[in-house]
Short mmCIF file of C-alpha atoms in Angstrom, two decimals:
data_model
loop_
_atom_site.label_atom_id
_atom_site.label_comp_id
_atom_site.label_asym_id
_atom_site.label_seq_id
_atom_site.Cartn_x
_atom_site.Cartn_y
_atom_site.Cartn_z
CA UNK R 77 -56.71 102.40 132.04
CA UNK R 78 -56.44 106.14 130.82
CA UNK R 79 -57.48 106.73 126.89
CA UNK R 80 -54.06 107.71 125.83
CA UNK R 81 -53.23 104.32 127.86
CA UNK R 82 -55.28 102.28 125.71
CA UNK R 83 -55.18 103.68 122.80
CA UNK R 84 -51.37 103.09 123.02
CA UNK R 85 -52.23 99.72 123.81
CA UNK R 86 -54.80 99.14 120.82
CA UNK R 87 -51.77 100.96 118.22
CA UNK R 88 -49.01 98.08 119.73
CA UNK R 89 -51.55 94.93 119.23
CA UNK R 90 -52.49 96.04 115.21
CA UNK R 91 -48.47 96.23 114.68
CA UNK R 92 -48.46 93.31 116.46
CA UNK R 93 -50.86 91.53 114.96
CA UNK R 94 -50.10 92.02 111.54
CA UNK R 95 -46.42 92.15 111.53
CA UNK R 96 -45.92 95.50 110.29
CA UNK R 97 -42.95 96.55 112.21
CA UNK R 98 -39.50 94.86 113.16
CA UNK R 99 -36.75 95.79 115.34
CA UNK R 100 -34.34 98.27 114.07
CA UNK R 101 -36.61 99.21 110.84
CA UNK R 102 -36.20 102.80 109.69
CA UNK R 103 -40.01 104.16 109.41
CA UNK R 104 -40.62 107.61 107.24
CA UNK R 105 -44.05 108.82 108.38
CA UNK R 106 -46.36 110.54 105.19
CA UNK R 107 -46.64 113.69 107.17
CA UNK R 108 -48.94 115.72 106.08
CA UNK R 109 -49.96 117.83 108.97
CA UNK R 110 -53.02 116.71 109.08
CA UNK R 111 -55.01 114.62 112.28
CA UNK R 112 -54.52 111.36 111.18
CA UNK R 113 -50.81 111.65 109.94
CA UNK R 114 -50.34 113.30 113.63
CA UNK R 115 -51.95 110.77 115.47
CA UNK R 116 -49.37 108.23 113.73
CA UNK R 117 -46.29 110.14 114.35
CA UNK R 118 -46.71 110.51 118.03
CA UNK R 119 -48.25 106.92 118.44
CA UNK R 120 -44.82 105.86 116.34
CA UNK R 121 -43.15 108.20 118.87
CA UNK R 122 -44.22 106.24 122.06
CA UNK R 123 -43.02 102.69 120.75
CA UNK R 124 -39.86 104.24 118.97
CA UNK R 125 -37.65 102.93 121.92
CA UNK R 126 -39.68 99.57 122.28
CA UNK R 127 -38.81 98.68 118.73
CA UNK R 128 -35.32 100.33 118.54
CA UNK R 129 -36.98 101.89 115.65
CA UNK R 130 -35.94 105.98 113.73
CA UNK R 131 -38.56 107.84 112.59
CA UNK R 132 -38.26 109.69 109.52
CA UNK R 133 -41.30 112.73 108.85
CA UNK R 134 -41.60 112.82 104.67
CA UNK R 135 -43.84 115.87 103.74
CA UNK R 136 -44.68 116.59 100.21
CA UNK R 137 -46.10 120.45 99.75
CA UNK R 138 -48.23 120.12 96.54
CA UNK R 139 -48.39 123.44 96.05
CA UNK R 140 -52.11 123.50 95.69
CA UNK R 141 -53.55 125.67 98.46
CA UNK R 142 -52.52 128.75 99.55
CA UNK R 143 -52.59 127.79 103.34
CA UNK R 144 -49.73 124.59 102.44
CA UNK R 145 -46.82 126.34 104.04
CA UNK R 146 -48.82 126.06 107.40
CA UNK R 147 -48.75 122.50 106.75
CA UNK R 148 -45.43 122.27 106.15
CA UNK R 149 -44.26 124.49 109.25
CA UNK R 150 -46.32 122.13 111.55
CA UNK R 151 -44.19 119.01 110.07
CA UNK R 152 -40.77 120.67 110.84
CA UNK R 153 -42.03 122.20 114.32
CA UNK R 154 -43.17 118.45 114.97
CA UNK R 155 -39.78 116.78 113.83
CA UNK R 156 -37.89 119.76 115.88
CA UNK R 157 -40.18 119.12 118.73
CA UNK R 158 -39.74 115.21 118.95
CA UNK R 159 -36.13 115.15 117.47
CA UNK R 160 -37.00 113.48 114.47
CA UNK R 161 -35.22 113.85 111.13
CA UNK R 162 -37.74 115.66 108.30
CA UNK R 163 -37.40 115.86 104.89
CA UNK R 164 -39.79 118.37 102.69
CA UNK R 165 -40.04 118.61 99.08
CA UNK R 166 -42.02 121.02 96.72
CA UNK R 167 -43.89 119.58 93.74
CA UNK R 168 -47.30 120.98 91.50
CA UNK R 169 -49.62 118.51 91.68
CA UNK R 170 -51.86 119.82 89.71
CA UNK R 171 -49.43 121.12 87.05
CA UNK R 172 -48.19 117.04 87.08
CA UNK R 173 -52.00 116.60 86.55
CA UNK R 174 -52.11 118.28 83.55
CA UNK R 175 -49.05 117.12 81.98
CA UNK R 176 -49.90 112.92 82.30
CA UNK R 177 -53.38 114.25 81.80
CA UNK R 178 -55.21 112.84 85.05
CA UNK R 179 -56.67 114.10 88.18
CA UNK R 180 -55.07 116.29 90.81
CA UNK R 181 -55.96 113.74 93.16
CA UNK R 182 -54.13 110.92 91.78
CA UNK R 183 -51.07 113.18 90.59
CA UNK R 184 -50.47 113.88 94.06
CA UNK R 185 -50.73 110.36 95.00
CA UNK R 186 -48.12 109.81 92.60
CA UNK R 187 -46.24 112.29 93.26
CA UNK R 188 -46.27 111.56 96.98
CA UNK R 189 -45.20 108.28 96.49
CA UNK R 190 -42.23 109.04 94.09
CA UNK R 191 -40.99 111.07 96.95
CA UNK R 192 -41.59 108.43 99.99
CA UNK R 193 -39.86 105.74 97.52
CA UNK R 194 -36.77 107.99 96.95
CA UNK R 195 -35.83 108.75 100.64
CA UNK R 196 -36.57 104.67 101.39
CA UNK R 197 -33.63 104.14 98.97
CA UNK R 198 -31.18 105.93 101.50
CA UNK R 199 -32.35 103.62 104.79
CA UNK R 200 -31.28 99.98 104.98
CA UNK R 201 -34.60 97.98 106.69
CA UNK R 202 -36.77 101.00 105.42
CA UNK R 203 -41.24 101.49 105.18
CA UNK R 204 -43.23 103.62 104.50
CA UNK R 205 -46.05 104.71 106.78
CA UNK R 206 -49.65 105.98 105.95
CA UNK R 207 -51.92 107.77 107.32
CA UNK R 208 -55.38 105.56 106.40
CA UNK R 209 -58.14 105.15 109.18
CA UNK R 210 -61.11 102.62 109.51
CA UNK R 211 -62.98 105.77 107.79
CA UNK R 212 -60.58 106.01 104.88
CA UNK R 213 -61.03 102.29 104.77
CA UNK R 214 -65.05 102.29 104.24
CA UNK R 215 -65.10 104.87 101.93
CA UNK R 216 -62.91 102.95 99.94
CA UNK R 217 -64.65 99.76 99.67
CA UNK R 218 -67.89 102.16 99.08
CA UNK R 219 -66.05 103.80 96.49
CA UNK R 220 -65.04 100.16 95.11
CA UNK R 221 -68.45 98.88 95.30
CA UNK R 222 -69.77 101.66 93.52
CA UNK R 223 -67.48 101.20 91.02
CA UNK R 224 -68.55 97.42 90.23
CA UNK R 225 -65.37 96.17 91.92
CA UNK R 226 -65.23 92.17 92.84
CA UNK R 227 -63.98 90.23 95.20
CA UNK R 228 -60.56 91.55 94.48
CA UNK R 229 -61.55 95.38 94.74
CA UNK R 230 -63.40 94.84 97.79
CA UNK R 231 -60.47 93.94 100.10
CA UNK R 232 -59.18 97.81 99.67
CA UNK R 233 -56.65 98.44 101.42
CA UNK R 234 -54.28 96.04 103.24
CA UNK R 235 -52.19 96.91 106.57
CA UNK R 236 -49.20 95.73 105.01
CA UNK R 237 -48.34 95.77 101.47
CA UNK R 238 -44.85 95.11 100.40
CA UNK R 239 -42.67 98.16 102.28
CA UNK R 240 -45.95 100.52 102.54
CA UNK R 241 -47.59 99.73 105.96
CA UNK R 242 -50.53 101.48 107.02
CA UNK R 243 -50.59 100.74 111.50
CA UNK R 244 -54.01 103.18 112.06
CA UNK R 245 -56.39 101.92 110.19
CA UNK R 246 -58.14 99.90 113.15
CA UNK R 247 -58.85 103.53 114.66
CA UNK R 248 -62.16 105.86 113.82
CA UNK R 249 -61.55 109.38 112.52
CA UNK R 250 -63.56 110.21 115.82
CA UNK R 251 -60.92 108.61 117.96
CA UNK R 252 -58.23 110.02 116.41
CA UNK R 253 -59.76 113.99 117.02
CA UNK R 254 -60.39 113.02 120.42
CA UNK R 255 -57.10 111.44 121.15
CA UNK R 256 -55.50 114.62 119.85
CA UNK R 257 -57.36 117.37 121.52
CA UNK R 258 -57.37 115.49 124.72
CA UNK R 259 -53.44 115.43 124.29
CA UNK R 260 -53.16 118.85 123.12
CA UNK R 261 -51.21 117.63 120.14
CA UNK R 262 -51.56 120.36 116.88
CA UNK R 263 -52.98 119.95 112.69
CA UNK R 264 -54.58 121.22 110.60
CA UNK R 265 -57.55 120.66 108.65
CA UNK R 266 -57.26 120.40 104.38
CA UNK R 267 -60.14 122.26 103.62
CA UNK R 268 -60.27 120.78 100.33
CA UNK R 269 -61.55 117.52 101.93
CA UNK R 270 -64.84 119.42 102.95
CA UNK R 271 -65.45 120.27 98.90
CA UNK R 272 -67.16 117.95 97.01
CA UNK R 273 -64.96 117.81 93.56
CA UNK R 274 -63.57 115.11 94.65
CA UNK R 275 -65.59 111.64 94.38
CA UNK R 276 -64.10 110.61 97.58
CA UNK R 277 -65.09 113.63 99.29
CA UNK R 278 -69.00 113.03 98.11
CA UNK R 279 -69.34 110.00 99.42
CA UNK R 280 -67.60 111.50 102.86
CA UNK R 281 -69.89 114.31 103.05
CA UNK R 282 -72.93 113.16 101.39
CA UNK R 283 -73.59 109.34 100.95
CA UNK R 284 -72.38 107.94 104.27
CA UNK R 285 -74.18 110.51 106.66
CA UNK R 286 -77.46 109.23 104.48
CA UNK R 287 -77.18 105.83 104.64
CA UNK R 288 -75.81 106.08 108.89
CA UNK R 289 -79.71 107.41 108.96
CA UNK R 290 -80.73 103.64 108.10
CA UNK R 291 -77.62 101.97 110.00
CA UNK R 292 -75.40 103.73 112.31
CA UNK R 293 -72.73 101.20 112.33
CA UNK R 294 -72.31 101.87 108.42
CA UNK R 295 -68.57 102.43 108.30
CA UNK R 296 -67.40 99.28 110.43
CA UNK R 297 -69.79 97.36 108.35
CA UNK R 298 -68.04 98.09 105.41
CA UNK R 299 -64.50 97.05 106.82
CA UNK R 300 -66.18 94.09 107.85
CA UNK R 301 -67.08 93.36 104.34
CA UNK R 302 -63.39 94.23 103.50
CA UNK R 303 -62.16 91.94 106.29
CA UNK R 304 -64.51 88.98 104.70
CA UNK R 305 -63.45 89.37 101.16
CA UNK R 306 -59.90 89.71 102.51
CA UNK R 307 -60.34 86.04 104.20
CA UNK R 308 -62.15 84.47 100.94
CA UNK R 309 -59.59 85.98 98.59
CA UNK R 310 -56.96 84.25 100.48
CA UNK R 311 -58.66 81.15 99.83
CA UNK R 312 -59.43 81.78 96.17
CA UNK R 313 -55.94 82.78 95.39
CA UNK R 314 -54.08 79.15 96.73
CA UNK R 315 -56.68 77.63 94.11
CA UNK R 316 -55.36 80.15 91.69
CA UNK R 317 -51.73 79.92 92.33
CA UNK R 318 -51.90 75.79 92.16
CA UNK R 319 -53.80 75.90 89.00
CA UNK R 320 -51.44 78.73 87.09
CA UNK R 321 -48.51 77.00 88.15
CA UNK R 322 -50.21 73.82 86.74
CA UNK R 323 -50.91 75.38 83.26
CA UNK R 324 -48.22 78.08 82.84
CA UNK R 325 -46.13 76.39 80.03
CA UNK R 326 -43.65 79.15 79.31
CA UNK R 327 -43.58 82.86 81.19
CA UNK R 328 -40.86 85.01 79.58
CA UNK R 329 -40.11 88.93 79.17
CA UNK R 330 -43.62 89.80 77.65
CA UNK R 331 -44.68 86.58 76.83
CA UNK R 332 -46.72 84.06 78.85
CA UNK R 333 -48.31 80.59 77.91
CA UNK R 334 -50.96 78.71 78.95
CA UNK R 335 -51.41 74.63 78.32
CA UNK R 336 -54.54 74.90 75.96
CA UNK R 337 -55.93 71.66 77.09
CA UNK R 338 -55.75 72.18 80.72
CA UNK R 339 -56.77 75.82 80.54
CA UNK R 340 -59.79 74.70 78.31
CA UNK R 341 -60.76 72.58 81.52
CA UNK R 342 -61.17 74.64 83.71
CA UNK R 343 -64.36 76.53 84.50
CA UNK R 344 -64.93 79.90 83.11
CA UNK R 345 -65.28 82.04 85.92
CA UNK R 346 -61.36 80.69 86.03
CA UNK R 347 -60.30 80.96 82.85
CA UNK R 348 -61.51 84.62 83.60
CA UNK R 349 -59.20 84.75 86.81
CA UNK R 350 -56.63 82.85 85.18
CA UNK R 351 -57.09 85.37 82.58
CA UNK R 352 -56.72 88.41 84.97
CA UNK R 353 -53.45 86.46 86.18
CA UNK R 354 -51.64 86.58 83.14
CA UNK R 355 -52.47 90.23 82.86
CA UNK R 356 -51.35 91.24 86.21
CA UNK R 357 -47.90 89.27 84.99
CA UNK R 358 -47.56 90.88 81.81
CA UNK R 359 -48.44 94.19 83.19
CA UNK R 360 -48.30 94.69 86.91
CA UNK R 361 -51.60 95.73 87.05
CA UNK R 362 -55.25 95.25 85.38
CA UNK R 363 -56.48 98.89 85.90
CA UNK R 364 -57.15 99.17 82.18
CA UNK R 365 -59.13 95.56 81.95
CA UNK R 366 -62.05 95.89 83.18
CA UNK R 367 -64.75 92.48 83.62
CA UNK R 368 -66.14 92.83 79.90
CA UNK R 369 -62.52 93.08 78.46
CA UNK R 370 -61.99 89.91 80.27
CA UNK R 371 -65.09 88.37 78.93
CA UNK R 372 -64.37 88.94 75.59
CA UNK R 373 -60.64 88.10 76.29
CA UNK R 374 -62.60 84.62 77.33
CA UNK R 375 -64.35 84.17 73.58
CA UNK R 376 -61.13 83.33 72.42
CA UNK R 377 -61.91 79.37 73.55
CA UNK R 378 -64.71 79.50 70.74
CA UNK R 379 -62.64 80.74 67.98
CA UNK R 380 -60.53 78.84 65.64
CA UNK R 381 -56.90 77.55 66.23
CA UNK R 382 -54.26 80.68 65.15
CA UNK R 383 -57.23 83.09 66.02
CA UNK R 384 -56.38 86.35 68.07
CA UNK R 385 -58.28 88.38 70.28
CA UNK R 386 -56.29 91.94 70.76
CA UNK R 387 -56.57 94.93 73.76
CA UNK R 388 -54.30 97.67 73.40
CA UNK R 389 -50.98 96.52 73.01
CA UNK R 390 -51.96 93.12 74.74
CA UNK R 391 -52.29 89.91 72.21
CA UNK R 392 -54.37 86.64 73.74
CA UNK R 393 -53.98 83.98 70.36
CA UNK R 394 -55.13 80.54 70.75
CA UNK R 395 -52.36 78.24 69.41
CA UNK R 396 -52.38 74.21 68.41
CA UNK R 397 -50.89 73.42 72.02
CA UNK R 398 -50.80 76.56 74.01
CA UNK R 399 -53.08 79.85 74.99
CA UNK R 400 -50.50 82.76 74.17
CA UNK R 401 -50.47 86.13 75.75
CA UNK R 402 -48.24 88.54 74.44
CA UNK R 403 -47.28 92.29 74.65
CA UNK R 404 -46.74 93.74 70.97
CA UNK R 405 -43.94 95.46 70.96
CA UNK R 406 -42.73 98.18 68.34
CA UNK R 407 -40.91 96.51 65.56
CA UNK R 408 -37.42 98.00 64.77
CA UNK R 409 -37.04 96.71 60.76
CA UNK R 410 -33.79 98.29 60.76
CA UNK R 411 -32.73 95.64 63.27
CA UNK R 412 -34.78 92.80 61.84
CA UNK R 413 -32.16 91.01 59.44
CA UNK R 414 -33.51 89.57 56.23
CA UNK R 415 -30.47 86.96 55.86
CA UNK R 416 -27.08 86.64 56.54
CA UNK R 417 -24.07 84.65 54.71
CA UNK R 418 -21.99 82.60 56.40
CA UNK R 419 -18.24 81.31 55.32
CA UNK R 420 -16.69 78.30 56.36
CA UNK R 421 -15.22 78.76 60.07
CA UNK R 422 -17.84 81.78 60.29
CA UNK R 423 -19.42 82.71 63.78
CA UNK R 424 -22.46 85.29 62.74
CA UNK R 425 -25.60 86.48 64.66
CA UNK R 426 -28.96 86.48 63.03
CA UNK R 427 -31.41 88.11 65.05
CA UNK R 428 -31.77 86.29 68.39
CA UNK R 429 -29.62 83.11 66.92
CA UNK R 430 -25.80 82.90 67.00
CA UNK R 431 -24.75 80.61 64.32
CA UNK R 432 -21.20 78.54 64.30
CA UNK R 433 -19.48 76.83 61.23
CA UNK R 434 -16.51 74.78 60.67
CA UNK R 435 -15.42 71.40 59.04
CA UNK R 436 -14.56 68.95 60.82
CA UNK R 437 -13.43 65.00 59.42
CA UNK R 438 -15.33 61.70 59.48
CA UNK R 439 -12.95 60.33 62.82
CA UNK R 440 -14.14 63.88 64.37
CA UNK R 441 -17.80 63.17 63.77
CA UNK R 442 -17.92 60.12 65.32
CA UNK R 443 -16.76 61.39 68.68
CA UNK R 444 -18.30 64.67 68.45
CA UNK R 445 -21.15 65.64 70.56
CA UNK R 446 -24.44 66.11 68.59
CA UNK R 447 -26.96 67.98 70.61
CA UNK R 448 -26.98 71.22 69.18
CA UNK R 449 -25.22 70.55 66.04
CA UNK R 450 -26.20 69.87 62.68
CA UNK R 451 -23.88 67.99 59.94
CA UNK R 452 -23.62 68.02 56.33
CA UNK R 453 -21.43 65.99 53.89
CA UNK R 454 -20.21 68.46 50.87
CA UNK R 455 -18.00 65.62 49.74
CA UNK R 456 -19.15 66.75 45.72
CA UNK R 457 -19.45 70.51 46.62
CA UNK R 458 -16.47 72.45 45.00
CA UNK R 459 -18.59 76.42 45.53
CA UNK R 460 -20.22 76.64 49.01
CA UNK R 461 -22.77 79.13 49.71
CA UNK R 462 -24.39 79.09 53.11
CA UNK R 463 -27.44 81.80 54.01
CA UNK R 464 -29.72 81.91 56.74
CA UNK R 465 -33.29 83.45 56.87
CA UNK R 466 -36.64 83.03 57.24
CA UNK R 467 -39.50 81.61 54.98
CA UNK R 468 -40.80 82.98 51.69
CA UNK R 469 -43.45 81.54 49.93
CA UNK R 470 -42.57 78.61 47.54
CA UNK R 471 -40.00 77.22 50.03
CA UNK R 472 -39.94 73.60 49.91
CA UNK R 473 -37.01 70.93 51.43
CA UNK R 474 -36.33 66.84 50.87
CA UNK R 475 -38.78 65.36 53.22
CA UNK R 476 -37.79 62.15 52.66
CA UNK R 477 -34.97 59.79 51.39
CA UNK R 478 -35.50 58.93 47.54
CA UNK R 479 -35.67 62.79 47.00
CA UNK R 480 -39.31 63.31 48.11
CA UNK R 481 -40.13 67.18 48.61
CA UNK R 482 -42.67 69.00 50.71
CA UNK R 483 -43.76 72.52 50.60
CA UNK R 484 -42.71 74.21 54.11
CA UNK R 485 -46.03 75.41 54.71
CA UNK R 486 -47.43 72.24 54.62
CA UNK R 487 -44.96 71.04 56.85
CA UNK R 488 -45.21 73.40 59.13
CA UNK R 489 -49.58 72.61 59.00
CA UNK R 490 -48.67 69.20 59.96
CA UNK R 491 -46.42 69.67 62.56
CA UNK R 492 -48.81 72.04 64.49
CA UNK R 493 -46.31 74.77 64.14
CA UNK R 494 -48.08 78.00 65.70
CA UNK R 495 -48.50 80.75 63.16
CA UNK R 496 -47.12 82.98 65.12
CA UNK R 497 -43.93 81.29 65.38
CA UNK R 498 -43.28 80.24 61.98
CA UNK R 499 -42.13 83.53 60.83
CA UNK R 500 -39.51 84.02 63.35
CA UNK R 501 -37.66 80.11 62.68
CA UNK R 502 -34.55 80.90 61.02
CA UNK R 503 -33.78 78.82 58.06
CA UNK R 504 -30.37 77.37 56.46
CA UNK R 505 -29.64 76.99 53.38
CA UNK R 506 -26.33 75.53 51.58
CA UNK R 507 -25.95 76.24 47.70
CA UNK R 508 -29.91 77.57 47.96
CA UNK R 509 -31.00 74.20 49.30
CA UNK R 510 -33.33 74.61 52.46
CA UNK R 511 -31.09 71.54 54.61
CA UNK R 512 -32.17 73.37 58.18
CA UNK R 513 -35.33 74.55 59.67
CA UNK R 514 -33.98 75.82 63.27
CA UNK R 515 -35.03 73.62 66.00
CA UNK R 516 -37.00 71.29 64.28
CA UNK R 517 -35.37 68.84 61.76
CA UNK R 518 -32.87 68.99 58.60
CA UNK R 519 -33.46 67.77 55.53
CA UNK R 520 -32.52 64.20 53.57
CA UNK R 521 -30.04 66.46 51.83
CA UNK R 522 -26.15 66.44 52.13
CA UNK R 523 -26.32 63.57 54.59
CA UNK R 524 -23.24 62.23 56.45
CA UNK R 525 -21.99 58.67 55.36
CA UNK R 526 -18.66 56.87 56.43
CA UNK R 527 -17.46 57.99 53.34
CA UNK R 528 -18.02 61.52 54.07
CA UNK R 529 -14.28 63.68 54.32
CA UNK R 530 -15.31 67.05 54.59
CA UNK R 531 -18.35 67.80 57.14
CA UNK R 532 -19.93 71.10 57.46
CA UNK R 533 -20.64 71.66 61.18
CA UNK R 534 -23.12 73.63 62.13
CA UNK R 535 -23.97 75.40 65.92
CA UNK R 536 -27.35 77.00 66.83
CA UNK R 537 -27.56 78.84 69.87
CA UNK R 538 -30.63 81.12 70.56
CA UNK R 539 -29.80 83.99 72.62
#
């Protein structure tokens, strides 16, 4: 079997193997003009009828070396020269750098991306393809492990993730040159990779030729350590999904809970990845939470009920029942009602609460559905005043029949009412007495009797 035969051969059974293409998908190529982006677009080429697949070439000039236009040129002589459509766009990467503040290295990533993502919109049954060899794969987990990185870090990069796939990263850099001369098939060399201002480039250049002194087989034992934590992770995370979905209480925009008895259970090391979890949730990443935010995130188990540990914008509070995580979001006080007065037959929004009146008659009452309603006699009321708000200091209601009163704080203590939640019940009040607290009980007050005639009705609905 011929090299170009085999290597062929070796491109079909990673696809294969992990899935990454389907009939009929629509696959835009990262061209850069480089080897390895090359090597991908004329393997792609050879199984383009096999998988009834078009290939799109993407090329993004960054406008950062003089020599880019030769880049480009060799994309569009490539797409002309295999009939493939090609699409080229013209973006600063390192003027983007400076204006997000961050590295020309990532800004192009970014930028890249933003481009790829855009054209994918256009194509029904659309990836992404990229460029990454076994050697882009070591240095990775190198750059990982010399970064602290855990089990999670140490997988790098996968061949598939989401629309991105990445089909030629079972291949050394060395077999990728070779396959390419032998073939006579054209790139061009970024001579920026051979510089060393780049942290990826140093451990190219420098740190892997050193340590291949000691062990030859460096690289491939680095993507086997990749290929190990990728197995183990696998394993970890159907413990981890069983156990969130066992302790995840409530999970709204911003907002996610935790059972504080079952989360207290657990072991720490995961609490911490339970921890991490609820992060990646909130966020969609935990690139700015590093192992010692999530430790101290953990301390929060030794602090006192109503306690709050705060990163950024992210709030972790331990509650009576629940472990809260929240994202704080600007208040708009303009927008935050104080109180609103309602009429009879009134239909009035308070904040995230619609609230319904109307009188109704004894007969009606009977046959009514309660759920979300309240009722209240005003049989001796001749002035009605109805307000809604929330809780000032000093607010008490009639706990119990006989006339028996109880400071709403206290109540509100015994009741386990989070503190973070007891600002944000609405309240309603008729003629300035507190007969409502939202979702939690009435008071003895204005109480319905068979002799009741005129009922005030009352719908909550929280939007």
């Amino acid at each position: 079997m011929c090299t170009k035969t085999k290597i062929i051969s070796s491109f079909k059974n990673t696809v294969e193997k992990h899935r990454l293409i389907e009939e009929n998908d629509t696959i835009i190529v990262g061209a850069s003009g480089g080897p390895d982006s090359q090597f991908l677009i004329y393997l792609l080429n050879e199984l383009k009828d096999f998988y009834k697949i078009d290939i799109i070439l993407a090329h993004l000039n960054h406008m950062h070396r003089q020599d880019a236009i030769d880049d480009e040129n060799l994309v569009i002589e490539t797409g002309k020269k295999l009939s493939l459509k090609t699409y080229v766009s013209h973006k600063s990467m390192d003027d983007y750098a400076k204006e997000k503040k961050i590295s020309s290295e990532n800004a192009g990533r970014i930028l890249r991306y933003e481009f790829f993502n855009s054209l994918k919109k256009n194509y029904k049954n659309a990836k992404i393809a990229v460029a990454h060899n076994m050697d882009d794969q070591a240095e990775t987990v190198l750059m990982r492990i010399i970064r602290g990185s855990g089990l999670d870090g140490l997988k790098a990069m996968d061949y598939k993730n989401g629309h991105i796939i990445r089909p030629i990263m079972d291949f050394k850099k060395s077999q990728i040159l070779k396959f390419l001369d032998y073939n006579k098939i054209d790139y061009h060399i970024d001579y920026t990779n051979l510089q060393r201002d780049y942290t990826r480039n140093k451990i190219r250049l420098d740190i892997i030729p050193q340590i291949e002194k000691i062990n030859p087989n460096f690289k491939k034992s680095l993507v086997n350590l990749s290929e190990v934590s990728k197995s183990d992770y696998e394993i970890l995370k159907d413990i981890e999904d069983d156990i969130f979905e066992k302790i995840l209480v409530k999970k709204v925009k911003n907002k996610l809970s935790f059972d504080k008895i079952r989360f207290e259970n657990l072991s720490d090391p995961l609490k911490m990845r339970l921890i991490r979890r609820a992060i990646f949730v909130l966020y969609g990443n935990i690139k700015d939470f590093s192992k010692i935010n999530i430790e101290e995130l953990l301390k929060i188990t030794d602090l006192d009920t109503g306690k709050k540990i705060i990163k950024n914008n992210l709030i972790l509070q331990k509650n009576y029942k629940t472990y809260d995580f929240f994202i704080k979001e600007k208040e708009n006080k303009e927008k935050n009602q104080k109180e609103i007065y309602l009429t009879i037959n009134d239909d009035k929004i308070f904040n995230s609460f619609k609230f319904k009146t109307s009188i109704i008659s004894y007969e009606i009452y009977k046959k009514i559905e309660k759920g979300k309603r309240e009722f209240f006699a005003l049989d001796d009321l001749d002035d009605i005043s109805i307000k809604v708000r929330y809780r000032i200091n000093g607010d008490y209601f009639t706990y119990l029949k006989g006339g028996k009163r109880k400071k709403l704080k206290n109540y509100f203590i015994d009741e386990k009412v989070d503190k973070n939640l007891r600002d944000k019940i609405p309240l309603l009040f008729i003629n300035d007495k507190l007969c409502l607290i939202v979702g939690k009980r009435r008071s003895e007050d204005f109480k319905v009797s068979e002799k009741s005639k005129k009922i005030l009705m009352v719908s909550v609905e929280e939007l």
